[in-house]
mmCIF file of N, CA and C in Angstrom:
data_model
loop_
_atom_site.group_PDB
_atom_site.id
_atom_site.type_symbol
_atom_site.label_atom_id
_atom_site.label_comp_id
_atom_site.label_asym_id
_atom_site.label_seq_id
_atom_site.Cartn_x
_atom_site.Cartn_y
_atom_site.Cartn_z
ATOM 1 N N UNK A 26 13.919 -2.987 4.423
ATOM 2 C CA UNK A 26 14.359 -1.745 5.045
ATOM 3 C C UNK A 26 14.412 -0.624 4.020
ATOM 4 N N UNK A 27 14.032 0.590 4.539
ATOM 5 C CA UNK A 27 14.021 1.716 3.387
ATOM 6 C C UNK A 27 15.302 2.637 3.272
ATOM 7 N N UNK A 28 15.979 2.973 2.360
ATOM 8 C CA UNK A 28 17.198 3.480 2.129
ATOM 9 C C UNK A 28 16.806 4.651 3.200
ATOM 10 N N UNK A 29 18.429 5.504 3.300
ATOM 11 C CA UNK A 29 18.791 6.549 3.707
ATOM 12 C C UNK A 29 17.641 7.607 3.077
ATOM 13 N N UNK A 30 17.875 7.791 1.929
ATOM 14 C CA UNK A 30 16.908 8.929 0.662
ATOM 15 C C UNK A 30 15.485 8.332 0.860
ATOM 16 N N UNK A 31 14.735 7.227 0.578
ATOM 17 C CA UNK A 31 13.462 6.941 1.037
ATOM 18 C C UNK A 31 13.103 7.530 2.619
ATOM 19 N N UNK A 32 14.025 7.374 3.360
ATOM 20 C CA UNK A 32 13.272 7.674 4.640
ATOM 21 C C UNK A 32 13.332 9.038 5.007
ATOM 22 N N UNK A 33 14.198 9.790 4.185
ATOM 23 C CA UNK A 33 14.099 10.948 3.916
ATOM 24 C C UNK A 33 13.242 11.848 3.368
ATOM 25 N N UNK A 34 12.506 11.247 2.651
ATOM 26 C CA UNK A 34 11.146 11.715 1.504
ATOM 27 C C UNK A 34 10.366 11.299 2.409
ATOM 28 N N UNK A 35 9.972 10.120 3.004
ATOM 29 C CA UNK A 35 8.892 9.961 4.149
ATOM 30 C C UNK A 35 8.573 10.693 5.141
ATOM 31 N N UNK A 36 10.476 11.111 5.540
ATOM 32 C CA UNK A 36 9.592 12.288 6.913
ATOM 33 C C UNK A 36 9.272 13.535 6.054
ATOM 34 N N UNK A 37 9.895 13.857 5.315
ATOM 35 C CA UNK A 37 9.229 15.062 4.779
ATOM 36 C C UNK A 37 8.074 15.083 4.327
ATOM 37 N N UNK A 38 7.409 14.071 3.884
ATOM 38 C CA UNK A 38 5.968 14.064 3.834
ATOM 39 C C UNK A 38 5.353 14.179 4.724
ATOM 40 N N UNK A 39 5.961 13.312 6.152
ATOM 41 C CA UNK A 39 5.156 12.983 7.236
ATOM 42 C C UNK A 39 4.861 14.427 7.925
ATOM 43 N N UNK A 40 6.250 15.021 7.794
ATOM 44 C CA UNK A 40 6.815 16.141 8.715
ATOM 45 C C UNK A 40 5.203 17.248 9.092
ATOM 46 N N UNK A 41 4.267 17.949 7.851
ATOM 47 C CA UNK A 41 3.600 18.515 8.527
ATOM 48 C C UNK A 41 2.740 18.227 9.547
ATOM 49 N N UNK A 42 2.138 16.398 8.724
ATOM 50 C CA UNK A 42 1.310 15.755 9.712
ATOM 51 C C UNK A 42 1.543 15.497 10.875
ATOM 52 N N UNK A 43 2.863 15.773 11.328
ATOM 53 C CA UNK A 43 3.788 14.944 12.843
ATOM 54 C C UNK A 43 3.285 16.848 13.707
ATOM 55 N N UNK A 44 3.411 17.802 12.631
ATOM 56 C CA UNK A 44 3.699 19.254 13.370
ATOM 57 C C UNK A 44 2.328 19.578 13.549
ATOM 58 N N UNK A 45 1.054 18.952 12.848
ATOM 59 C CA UNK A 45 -0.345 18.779 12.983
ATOM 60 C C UNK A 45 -0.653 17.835 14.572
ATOM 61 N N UNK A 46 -0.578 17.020 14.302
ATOM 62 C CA UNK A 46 -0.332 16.077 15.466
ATOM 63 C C UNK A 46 0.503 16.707 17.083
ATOM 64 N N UNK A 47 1.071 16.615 16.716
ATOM 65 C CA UNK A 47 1.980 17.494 17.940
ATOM 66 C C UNK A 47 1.137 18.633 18.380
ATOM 67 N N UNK A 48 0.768 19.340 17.677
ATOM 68 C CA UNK A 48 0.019 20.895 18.040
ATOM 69 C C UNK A 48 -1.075 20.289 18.734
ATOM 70 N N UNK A 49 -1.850 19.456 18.253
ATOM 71 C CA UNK A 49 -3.309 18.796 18.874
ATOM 72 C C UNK A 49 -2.905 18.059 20.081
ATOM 73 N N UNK A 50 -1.731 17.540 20.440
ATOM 74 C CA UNK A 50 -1.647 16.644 21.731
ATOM 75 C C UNK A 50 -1.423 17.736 22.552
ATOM 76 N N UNK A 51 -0.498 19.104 22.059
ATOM 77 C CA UNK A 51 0.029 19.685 23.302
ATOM 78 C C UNK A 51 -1.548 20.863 23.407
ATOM 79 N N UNK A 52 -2.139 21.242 22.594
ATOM 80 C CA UNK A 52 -3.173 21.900 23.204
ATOM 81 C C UNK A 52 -4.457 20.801 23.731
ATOM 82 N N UNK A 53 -4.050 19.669 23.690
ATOM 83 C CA UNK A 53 -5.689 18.611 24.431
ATOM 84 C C UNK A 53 -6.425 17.648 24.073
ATOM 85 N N UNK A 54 -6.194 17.954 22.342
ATOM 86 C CA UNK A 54 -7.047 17.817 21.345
ATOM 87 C C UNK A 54 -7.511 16.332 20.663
ATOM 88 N N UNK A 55 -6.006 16.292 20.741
ATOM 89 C CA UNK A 55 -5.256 14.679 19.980
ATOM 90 C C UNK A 55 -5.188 14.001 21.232
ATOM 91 N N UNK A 56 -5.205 12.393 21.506
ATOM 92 C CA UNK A 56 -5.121 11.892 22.055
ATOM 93 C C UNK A 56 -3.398 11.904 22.268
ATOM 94 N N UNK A 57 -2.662 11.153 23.308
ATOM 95 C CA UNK A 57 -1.274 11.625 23.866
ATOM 96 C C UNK A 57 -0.859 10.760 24.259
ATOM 97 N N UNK A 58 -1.810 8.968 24.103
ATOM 98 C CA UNK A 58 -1.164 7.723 24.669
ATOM 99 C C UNK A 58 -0.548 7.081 23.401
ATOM 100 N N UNK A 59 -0.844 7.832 22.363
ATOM 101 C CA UNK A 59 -0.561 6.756 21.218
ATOM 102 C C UNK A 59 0.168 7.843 20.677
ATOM 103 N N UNK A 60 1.595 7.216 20.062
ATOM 104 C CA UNK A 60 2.995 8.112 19.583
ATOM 105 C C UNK A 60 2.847 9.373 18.435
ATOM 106 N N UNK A 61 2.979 10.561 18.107
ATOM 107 C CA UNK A 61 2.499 11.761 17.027
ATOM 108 C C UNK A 61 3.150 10.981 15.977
ATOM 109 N N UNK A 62 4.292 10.140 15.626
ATOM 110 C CA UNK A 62 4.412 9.527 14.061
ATOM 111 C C UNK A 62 3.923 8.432 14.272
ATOM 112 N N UNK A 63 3.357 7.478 15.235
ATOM 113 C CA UNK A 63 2.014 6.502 14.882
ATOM 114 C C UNK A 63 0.555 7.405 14.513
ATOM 115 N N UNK A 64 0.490 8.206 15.137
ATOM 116 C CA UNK A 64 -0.977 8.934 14.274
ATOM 117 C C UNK A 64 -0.845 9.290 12.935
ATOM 118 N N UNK A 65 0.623 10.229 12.682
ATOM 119 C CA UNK A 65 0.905 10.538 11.358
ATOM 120 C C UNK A 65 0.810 9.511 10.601
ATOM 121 N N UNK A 66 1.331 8.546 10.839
ATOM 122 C CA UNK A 66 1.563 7.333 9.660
ATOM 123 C C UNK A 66 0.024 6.976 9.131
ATOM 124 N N UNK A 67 -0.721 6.340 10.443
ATOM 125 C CA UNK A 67 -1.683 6.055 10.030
ATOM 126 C C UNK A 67 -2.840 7.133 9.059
ATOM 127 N N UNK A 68 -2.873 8.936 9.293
ATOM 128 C CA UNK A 68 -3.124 9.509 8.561
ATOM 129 C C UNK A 68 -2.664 9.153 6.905
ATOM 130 N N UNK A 69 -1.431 9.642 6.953
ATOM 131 C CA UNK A 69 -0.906 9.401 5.686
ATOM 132 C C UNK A 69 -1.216 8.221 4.921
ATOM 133 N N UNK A 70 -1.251 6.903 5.664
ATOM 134 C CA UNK A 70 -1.777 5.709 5.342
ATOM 135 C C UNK A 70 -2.669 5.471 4.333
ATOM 136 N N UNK A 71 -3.590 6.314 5.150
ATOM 137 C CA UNK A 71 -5.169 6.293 4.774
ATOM 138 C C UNK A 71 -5.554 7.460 3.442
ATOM 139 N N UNK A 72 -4.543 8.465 3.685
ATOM 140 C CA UNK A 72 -4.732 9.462 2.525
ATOM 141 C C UNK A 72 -4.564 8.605 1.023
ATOM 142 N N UNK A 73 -3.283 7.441 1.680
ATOM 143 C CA UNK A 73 -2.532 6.922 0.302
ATOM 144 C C UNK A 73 -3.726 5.877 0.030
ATOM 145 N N UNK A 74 -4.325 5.280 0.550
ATOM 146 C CA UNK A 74 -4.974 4.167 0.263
ATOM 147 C C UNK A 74 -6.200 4.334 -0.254
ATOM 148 N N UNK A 75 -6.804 5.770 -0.034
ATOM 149 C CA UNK A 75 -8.006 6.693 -0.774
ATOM 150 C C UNK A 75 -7.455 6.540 -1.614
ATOM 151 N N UNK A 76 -6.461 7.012 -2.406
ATOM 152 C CA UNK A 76 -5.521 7.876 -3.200
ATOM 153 C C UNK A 76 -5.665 6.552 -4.487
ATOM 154 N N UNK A 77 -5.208 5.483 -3.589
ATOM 155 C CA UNK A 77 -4.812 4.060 -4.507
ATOM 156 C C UNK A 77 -6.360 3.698 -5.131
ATOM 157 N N UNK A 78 -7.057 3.735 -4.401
ATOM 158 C CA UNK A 78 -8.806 3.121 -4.548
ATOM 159 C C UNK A 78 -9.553 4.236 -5.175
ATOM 160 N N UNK A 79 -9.555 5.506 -5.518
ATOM 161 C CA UNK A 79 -9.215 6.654 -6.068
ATOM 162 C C UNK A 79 -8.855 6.201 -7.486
ATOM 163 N N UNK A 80 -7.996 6.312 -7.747
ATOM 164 C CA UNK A 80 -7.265 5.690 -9.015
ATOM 165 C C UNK A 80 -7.381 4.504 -9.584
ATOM 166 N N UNK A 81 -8.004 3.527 -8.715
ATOM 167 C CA UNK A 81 -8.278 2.043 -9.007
ATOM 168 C C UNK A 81 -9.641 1.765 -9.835
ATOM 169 N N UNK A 82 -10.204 2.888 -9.186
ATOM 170 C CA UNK A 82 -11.828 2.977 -9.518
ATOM 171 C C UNK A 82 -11.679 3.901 -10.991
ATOM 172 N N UNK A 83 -10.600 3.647 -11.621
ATOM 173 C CA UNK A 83 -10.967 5.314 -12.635
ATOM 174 C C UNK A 83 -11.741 6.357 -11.709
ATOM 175 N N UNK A 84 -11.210 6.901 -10.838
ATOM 176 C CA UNK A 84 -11.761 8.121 -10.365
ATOM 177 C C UNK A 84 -13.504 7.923 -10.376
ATOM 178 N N UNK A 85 -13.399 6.699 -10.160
ATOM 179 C CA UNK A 85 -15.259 6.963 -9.808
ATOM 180 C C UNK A 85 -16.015 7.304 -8.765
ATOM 181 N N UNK A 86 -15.556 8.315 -7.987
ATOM 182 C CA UNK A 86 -16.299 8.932 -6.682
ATOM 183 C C UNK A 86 -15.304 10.340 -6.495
ATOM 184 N N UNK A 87 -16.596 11.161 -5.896
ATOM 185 C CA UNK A 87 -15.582 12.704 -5.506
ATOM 186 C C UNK A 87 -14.557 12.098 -4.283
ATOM 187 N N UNK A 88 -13.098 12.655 -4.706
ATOM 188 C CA UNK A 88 -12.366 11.682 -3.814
ATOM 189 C C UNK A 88 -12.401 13.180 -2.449
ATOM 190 N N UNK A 89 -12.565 14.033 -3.033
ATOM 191 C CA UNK A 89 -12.625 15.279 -1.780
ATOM 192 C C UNK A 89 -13.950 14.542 -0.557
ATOM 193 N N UNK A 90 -15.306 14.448 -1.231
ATOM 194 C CA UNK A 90 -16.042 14.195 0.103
ATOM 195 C C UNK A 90 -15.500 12.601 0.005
ATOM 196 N N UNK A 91 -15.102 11.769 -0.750
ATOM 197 C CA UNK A 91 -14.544 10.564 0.171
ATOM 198 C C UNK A 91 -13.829 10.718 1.712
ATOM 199 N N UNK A 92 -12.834 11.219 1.405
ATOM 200 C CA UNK A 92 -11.953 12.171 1.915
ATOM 201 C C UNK A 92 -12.525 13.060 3.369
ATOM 202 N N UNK A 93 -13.426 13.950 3.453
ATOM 203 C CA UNK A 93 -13.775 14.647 4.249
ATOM 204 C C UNK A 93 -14.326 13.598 5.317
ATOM 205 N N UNK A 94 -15.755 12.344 5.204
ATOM 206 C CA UNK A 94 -15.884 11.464 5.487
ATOM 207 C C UNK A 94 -15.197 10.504 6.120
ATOM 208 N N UNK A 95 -13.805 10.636 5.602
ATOM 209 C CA UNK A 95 -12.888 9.200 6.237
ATOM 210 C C UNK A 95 -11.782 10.269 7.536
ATOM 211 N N UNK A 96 -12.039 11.524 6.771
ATOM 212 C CA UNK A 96 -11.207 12.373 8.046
ATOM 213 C C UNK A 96 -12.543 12.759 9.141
ATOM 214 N N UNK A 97 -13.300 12.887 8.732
ATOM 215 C CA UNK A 97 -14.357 12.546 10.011
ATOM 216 C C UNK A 97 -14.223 10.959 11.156
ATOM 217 N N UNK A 98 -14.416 10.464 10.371
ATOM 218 C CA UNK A 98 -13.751 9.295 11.339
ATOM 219 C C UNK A 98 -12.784 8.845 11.525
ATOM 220 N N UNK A 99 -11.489 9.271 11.124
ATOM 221 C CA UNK A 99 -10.237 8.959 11.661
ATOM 222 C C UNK A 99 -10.088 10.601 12.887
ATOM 223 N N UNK A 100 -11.027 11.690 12.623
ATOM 224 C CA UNK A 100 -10.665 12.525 13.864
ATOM 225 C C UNK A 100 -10.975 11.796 15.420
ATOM 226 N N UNK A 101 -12.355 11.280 14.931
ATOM 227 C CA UNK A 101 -13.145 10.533 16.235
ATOM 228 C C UNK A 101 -11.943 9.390 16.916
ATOM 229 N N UNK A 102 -11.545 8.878 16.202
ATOM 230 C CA UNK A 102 -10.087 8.374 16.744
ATOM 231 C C UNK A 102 -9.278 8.645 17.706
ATOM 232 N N UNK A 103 -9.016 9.924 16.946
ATOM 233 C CA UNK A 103 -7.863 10.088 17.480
ATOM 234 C C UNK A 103 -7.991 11.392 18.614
ATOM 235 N N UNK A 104 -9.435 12.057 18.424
ATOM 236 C CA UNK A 104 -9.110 13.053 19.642
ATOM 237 C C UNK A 104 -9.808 12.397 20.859
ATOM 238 N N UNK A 105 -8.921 13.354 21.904
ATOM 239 C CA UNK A 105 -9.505 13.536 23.420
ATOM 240 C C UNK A 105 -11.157 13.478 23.516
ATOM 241 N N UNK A 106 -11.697 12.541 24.132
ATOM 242 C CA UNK A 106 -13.123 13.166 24.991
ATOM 243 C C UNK A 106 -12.898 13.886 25.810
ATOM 244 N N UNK A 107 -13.973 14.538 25.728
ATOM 245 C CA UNK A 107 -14.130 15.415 27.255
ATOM 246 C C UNK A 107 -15.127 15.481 27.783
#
């Protein structure tokens, strides 16, 4: 279980991604069956786990287009078809 102060630093990290999220479900965008801090998390997730493999690699790849690439397919995810 994560202390009082840990889960405190979490939402504040989470917090823009949840106010990102939220904005996209209520204008259409984001999908709306699956919870705005289950999308956040899994964003953040994935930022951290670049981040870790990033650093694991001695920085051996541009982690920006890693990055652009993996938010290309985590958008396809998560938005609405239409």
């Amino acid at each position: 279980h994560l202390s009082g102060e840990d889960l405190e630093i979490r939402k504040r990290h989470e917090s823009p991604i949840i106010k990102f999220v939220d904005r996209g479900q209520i204008e259409g965008s984001i999908r709306n069956d699956i919870s705005n801090e289950l999308i956040a998390a899994i964003i953040k997730r994935t930022m951290q786990g670049l981040m870790n493999e990033w650093h694991s690699s001695k920085r051996d790849f541009d982690l920006l287009d890693r990055w652009k690439a993996t938010w290309q397919a985590l958008r396809k995810m998560i938005e609405v078809i239409k």
